[in-house]
PDB file of C-alpha atoms and ligand atoms in Angstrom:
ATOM      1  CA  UNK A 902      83.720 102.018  64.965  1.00 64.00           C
ATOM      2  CA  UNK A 903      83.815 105.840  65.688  1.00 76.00           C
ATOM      3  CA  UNK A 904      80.669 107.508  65.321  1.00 86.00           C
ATOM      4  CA  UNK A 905      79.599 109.933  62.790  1.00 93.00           C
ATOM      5  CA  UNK A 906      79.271 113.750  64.142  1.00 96.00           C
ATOM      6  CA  UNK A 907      77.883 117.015  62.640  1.00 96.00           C
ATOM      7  CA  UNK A 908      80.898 118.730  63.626  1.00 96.00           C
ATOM      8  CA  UNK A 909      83.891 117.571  66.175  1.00 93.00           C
ATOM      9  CA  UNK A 910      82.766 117.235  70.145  1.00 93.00           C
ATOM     10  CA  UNK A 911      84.669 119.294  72.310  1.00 93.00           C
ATOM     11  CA  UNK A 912      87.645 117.861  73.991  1.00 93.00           C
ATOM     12  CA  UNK A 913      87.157 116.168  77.422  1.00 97.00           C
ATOM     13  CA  UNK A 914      88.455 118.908  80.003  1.00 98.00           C
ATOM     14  CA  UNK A 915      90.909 117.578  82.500  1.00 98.00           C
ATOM     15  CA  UNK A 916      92.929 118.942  85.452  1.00 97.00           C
ATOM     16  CA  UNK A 917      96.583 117.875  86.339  1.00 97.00           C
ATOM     17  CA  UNK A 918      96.951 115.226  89.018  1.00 98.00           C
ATOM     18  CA  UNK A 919     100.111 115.743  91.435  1.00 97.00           C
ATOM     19  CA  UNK A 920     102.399 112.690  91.421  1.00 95.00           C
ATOM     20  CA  UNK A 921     100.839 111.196  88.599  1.00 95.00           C
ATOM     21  CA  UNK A 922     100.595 111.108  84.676  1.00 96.00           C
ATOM     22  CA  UNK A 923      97.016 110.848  84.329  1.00 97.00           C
ATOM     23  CA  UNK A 924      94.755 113.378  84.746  1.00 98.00           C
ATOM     24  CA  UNK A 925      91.158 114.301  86.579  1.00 98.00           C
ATOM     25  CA  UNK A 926      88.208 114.420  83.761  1.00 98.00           C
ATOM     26  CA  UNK A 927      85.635 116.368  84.679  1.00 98.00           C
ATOM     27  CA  UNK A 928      82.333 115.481  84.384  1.00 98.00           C
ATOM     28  CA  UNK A 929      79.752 118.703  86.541  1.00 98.00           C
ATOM     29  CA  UNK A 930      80.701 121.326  88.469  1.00 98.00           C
ATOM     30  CA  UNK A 931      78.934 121.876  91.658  1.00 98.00           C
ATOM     31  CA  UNK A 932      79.000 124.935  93.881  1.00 98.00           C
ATOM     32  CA  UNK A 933      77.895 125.746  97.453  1.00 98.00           C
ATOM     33  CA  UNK A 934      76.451 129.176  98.385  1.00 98.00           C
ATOM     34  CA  UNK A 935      76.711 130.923 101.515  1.00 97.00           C
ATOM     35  CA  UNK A 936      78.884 128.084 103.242  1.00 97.00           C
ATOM     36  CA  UNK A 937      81.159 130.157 105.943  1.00 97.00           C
ATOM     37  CA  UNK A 938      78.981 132.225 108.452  1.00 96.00           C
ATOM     38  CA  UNK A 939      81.164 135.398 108.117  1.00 96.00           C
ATOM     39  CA  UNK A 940      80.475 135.339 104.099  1.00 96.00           C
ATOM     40  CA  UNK A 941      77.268 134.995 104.259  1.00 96.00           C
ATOM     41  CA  UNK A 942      77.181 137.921 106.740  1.00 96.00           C
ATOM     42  CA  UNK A 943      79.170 140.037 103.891  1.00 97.00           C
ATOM     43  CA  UNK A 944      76.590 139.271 101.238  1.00 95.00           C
ATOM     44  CA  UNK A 945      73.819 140.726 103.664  1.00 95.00           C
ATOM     45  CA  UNK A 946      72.275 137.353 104.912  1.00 96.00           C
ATOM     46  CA  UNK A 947      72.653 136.039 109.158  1.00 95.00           C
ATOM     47  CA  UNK A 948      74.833 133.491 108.227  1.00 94.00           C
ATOM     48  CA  UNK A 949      72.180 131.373 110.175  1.00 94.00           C
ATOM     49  CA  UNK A 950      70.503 130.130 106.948  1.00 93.00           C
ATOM     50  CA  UNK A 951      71.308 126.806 105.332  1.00 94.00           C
ATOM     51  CA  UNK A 952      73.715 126.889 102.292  1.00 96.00           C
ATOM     52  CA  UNK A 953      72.511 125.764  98.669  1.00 97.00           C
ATOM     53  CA  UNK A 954      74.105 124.643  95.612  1.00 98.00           C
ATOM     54  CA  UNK A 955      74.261 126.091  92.062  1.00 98.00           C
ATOM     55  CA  UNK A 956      76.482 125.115  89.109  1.00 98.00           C
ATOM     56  CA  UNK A 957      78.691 126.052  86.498  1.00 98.00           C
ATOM     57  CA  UNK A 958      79.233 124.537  83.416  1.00 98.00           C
ATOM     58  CA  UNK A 959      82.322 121.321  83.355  1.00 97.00           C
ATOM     59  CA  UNK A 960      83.154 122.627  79.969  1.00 97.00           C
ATOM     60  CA  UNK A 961      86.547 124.299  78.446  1.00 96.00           C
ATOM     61  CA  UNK A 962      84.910 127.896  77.861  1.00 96.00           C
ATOM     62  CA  UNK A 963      84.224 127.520  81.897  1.00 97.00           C
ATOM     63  CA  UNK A 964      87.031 125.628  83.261  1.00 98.00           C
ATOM     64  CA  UNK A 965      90.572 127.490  83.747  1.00 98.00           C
ATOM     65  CA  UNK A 966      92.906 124.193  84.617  1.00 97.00           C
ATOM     66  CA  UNK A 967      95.580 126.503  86.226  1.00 96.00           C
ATOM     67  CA  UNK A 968      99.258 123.941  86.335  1.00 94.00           C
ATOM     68  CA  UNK A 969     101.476 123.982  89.351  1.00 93.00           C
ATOM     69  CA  UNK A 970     103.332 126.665  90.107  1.00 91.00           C
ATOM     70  CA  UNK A 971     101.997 128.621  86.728  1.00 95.00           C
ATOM     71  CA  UNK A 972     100.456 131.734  86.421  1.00 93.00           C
ATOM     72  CA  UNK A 973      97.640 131.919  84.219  1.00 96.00           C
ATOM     73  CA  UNK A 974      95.682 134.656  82.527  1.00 96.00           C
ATOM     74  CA  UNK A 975      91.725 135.151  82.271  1.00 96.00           C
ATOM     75  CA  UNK A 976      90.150 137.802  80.513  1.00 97.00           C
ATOM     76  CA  UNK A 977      87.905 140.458  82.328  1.00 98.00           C
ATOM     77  CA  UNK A 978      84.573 139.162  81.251  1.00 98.00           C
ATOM     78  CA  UNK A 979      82.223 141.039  79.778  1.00 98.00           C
ATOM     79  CA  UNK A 980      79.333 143.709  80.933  1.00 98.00           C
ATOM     80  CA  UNK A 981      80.286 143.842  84.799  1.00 98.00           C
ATOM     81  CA  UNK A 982      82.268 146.681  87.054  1.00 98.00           C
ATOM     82  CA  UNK A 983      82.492 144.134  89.761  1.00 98.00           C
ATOM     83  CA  UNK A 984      84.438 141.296  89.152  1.00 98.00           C
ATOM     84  CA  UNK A 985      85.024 139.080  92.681  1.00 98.00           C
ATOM     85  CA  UNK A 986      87.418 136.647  93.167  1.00 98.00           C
ATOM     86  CA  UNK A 987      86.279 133.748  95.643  1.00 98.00           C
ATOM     87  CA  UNK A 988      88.848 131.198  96.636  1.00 98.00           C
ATOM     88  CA  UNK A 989      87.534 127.633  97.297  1.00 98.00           C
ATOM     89  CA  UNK A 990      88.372 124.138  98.669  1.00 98.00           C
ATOM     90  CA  UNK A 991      87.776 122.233  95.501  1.00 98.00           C
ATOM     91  CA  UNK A 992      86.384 118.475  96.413  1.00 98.00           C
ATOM     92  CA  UNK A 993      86.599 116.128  93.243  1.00 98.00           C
ATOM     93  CA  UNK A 994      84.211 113.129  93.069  1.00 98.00           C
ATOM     94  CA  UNK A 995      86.199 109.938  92.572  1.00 98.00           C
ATOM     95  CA  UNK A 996      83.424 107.613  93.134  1.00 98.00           C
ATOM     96  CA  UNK A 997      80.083 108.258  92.432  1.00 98.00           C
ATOM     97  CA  UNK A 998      76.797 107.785  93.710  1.00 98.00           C
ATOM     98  CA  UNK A 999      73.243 108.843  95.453  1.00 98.00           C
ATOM     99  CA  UNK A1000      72.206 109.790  99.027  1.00 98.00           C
ATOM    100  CA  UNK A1001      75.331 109.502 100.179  1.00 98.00           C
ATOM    101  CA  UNK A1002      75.830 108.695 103.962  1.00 98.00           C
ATOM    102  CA  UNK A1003      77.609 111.750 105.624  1.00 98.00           C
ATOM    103  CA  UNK A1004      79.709 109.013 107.546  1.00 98.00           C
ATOM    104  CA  UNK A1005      81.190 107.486 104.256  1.00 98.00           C
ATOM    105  CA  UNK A1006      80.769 110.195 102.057  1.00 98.00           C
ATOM    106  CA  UNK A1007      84.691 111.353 102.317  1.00 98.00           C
ATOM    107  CA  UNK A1008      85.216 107.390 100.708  1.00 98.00           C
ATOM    108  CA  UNK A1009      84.080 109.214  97.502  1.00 98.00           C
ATOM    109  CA  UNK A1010      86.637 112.388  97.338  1.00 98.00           C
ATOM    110  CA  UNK A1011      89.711 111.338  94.990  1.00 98.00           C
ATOM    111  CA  UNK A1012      91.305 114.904  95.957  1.00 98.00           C
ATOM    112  CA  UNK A1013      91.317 117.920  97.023  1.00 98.00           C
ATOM    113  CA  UNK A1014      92.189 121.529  95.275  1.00 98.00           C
ATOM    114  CA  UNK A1015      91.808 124.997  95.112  1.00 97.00           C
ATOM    115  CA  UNK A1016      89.929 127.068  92.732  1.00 98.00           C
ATOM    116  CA  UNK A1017      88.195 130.138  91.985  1.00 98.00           C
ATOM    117  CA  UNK A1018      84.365 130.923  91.982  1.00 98.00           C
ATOM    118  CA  UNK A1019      84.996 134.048  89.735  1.00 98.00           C
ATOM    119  CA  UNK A1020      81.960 136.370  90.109  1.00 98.00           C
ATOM    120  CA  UNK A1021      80.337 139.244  88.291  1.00 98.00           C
ATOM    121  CA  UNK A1022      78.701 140.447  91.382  1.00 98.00           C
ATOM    122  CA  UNK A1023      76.840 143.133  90.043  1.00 98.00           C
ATOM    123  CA  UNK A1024      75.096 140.750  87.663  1.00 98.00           C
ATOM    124  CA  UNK A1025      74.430 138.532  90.337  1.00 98.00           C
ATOM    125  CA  UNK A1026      73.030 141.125  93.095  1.00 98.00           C
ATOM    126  CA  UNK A1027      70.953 142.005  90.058  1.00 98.00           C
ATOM    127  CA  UNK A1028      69.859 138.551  89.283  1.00 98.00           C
ATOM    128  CA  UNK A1029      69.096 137.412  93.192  1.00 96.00           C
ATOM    129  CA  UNK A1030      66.993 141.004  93.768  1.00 97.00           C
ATOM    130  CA  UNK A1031      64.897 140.504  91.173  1.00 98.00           C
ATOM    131  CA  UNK A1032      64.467 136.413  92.053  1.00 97.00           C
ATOM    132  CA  UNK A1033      65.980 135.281  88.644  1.00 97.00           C
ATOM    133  CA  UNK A1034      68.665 132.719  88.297  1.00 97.00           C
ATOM    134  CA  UNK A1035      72.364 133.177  88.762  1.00 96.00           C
ATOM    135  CA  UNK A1036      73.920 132.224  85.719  1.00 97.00           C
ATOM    136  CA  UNK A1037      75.268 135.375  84.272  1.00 98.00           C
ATOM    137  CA  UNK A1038      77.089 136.174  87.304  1.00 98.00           C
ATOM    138  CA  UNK A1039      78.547 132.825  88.024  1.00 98.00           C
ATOM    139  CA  UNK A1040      78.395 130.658  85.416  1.00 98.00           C
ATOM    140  CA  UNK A1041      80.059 132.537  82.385  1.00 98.00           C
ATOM    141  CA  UNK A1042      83.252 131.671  80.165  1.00 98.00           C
ATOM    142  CA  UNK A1043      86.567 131.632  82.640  1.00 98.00           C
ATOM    143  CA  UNK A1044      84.387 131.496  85.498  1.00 98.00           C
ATOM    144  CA  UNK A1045      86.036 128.223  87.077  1.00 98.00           C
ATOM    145  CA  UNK A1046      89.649 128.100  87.742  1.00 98.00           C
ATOM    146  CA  UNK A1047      90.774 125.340  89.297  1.00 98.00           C
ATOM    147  CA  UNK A1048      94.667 124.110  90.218  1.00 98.00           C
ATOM    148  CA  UNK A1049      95.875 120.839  90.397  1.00 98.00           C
ATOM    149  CA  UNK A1050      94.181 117.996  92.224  1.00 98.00           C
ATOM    150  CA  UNK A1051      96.005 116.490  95.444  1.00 98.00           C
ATOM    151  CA  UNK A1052      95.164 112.502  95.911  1.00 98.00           C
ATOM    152  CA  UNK A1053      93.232 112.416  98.992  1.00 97.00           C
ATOM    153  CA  UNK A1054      95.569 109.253  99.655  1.00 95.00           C
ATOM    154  CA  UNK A1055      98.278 112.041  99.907  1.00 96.00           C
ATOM    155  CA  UNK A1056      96.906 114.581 101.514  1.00 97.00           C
ATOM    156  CA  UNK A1057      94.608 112.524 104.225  1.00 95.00           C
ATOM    157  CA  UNK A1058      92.001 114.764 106.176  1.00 95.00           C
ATOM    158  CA  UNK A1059      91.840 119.122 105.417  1.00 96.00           C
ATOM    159  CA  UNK A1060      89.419 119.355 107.849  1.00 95.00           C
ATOM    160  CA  UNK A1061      92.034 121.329 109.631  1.00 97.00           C
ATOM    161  CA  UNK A1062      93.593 123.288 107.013  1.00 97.00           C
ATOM    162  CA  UNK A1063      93.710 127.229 105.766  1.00 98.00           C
ATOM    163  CA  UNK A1064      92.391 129.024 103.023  1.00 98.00           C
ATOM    164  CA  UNK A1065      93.911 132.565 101.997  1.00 98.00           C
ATOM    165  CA  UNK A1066      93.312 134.463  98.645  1.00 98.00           C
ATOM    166  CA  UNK A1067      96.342 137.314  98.125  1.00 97.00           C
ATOM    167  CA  UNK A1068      95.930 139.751  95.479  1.00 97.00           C
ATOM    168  CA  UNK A1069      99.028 141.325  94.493  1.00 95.00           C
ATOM    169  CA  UNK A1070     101.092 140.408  97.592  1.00 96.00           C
ATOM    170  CA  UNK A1071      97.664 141.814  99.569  1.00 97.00           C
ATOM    171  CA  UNK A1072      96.080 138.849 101.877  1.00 98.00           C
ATOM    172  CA  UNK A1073      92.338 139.415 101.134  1.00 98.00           C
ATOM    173  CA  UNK A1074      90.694 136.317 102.232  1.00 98.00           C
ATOM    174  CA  UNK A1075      91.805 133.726 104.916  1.00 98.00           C
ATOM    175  CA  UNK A1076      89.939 131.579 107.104  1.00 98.00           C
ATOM    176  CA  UNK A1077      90.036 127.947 108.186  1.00 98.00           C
ATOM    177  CA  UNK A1078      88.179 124.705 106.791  1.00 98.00           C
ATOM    178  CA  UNK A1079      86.549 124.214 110.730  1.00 98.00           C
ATOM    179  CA  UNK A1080      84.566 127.007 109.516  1.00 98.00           C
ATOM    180  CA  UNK A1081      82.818 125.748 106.575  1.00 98.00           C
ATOM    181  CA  UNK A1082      78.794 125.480 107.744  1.00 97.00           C
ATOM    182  CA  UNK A1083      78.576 122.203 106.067  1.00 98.00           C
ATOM    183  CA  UNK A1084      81.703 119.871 106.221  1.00 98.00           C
ATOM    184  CA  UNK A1085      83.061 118.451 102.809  1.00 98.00           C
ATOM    185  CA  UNK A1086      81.361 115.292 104.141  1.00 98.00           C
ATOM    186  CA  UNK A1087      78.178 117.312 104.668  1.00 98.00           C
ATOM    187  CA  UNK A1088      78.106 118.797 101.665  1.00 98.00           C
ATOM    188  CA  UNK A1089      78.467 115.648  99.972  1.00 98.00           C
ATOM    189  CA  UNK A1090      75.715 113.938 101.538  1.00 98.00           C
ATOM    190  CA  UNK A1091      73.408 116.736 100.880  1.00 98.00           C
ATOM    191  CA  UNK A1092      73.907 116.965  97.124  1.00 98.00           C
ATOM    192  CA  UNK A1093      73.844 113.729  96.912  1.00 98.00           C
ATOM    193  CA  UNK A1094      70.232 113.559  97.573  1.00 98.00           C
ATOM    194  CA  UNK A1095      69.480 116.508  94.812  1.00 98.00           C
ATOM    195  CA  UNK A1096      72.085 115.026  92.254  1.00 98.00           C
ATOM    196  CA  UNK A1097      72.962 111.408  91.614  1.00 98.00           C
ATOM    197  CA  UNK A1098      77.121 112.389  91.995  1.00 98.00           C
ATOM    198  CA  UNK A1099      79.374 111.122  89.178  1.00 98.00           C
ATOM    199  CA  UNK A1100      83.052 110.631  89.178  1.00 98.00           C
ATOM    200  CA  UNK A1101      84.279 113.554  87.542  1.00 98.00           C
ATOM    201  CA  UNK A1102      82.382 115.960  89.474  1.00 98.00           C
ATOM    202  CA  UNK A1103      83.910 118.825  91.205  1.00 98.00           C
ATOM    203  CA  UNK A1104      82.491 120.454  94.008  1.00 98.00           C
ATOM    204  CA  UNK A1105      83.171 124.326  94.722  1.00 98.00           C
ATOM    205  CA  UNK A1106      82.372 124.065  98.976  1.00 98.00           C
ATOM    206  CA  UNK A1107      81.727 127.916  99.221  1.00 98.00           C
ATOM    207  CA  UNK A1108      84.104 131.061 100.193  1.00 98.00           C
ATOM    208  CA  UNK A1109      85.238 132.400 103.276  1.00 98.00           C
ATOM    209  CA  UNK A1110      84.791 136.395 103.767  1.00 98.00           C
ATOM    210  CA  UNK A1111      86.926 138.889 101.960  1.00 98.00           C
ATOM    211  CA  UNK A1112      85.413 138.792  98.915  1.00 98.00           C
ATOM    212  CA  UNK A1113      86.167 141.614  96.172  1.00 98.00           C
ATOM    213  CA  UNK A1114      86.817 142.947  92.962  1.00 98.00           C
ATOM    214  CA  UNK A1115      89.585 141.915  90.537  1.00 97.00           C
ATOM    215  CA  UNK A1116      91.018 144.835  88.290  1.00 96.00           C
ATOM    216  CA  UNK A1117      92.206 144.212  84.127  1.00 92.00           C
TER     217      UNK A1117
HETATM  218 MN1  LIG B2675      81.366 130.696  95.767  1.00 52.96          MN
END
């Protein structure tokens, strides 16, 4: 018997699946900070420090599910001059679970995917120099493109692989999964002591250096 609502529940928000009809519904979105050496160095840290995690919200006013091979528009978001793109290994959460042993932790990745940490920079800068929280320059509406998932069956282990952002033909960011500070199977094992991890979850492992601004 379907339940009675006030008004209708948002949709569950999904992303496509290569090679198969069903998709990936997310549950959380999880994010790493400061997780290559030479980004942190860019945002005016060592690069020595630990990353960190923040989050954005798993819901359809955040989430951009960009299809294969599709462009896909997002609207300039309001009250910033400096809107970054950030290009990310994605890691979705198959199988869920709590302090997570770094030496199984890659047992609970279903895939793998790219997506976009979209940033209003200024309003973050803003936000971290006066010690207040990050929201309004990460966690906004069309803040979280994210392209279709890869089966970690299919793809087998990224460790090795490259990431590289082009804007307009221009290469702006590229660097190399060896040089994430924690590992996907670090990562995992560290949030999983913070979060109890759900399947559904994505998590957003951090940019490499080359960070900038996006133009209407
Ligand atoms: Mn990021």
């Amino acid at each position: 018997k379907s339940m009675d609502y006030l008004f209708s529940p948002p949709d569950v928000v999904s992303v496509p699946v290569v090679g198969q009809q069903a998709r990936f519904p997310i549950h959380r979105i999880y994010c790493v900070g400061r997780n290559y050496e030479e980004h942190a160095k860019e945002m005016g840290f060592t690069g020595r420090e630990p990353p960190f995690f923040f989050c954005k919200p798993g819901d359809a006013q955040s989430v951009v599910a960009v299809p294969a091979d599709q462009i896909v528009d997002i609207p300039y978001p309001s009250l910033t001059q400096n809107f970054h793109h950030e290009i990310e290994l994605v890691v979705a959460i198959g199988q869920g679970g709590v302090n997570i042993p770094e030496a199984s932790a890659l047992n609970h990745v279903f895939g793998y995917a790219v997506g976009l940490d979209m940033t209003r920079r200024d309003l973050q800068f803003k936000m971290r120099e006066q010690g207040r929280p990050w929201e309004i320059g990460k966690a906004f509406d069309h803040s979280a493109p994210v392209g279709v998932l890869h089966r970690r069956a299919e793809t087998g282990d990224v460790s090795l692989a490259h990431i590289t952002l082009t804007v307009n033909g221009e290469v702006r960011q590229q660097s190399q999964l060896t040089h994430l500070i924690w590992s996907v199977a670090e990562t995992i094992a560290n949030l999983s002591t913070l979060f109890a991890l759900q399947p559904g979850d994505l998590v957003f492992t951090g940019t490499p250096e080359g960070v900038g601004p996006v133009v209407p």
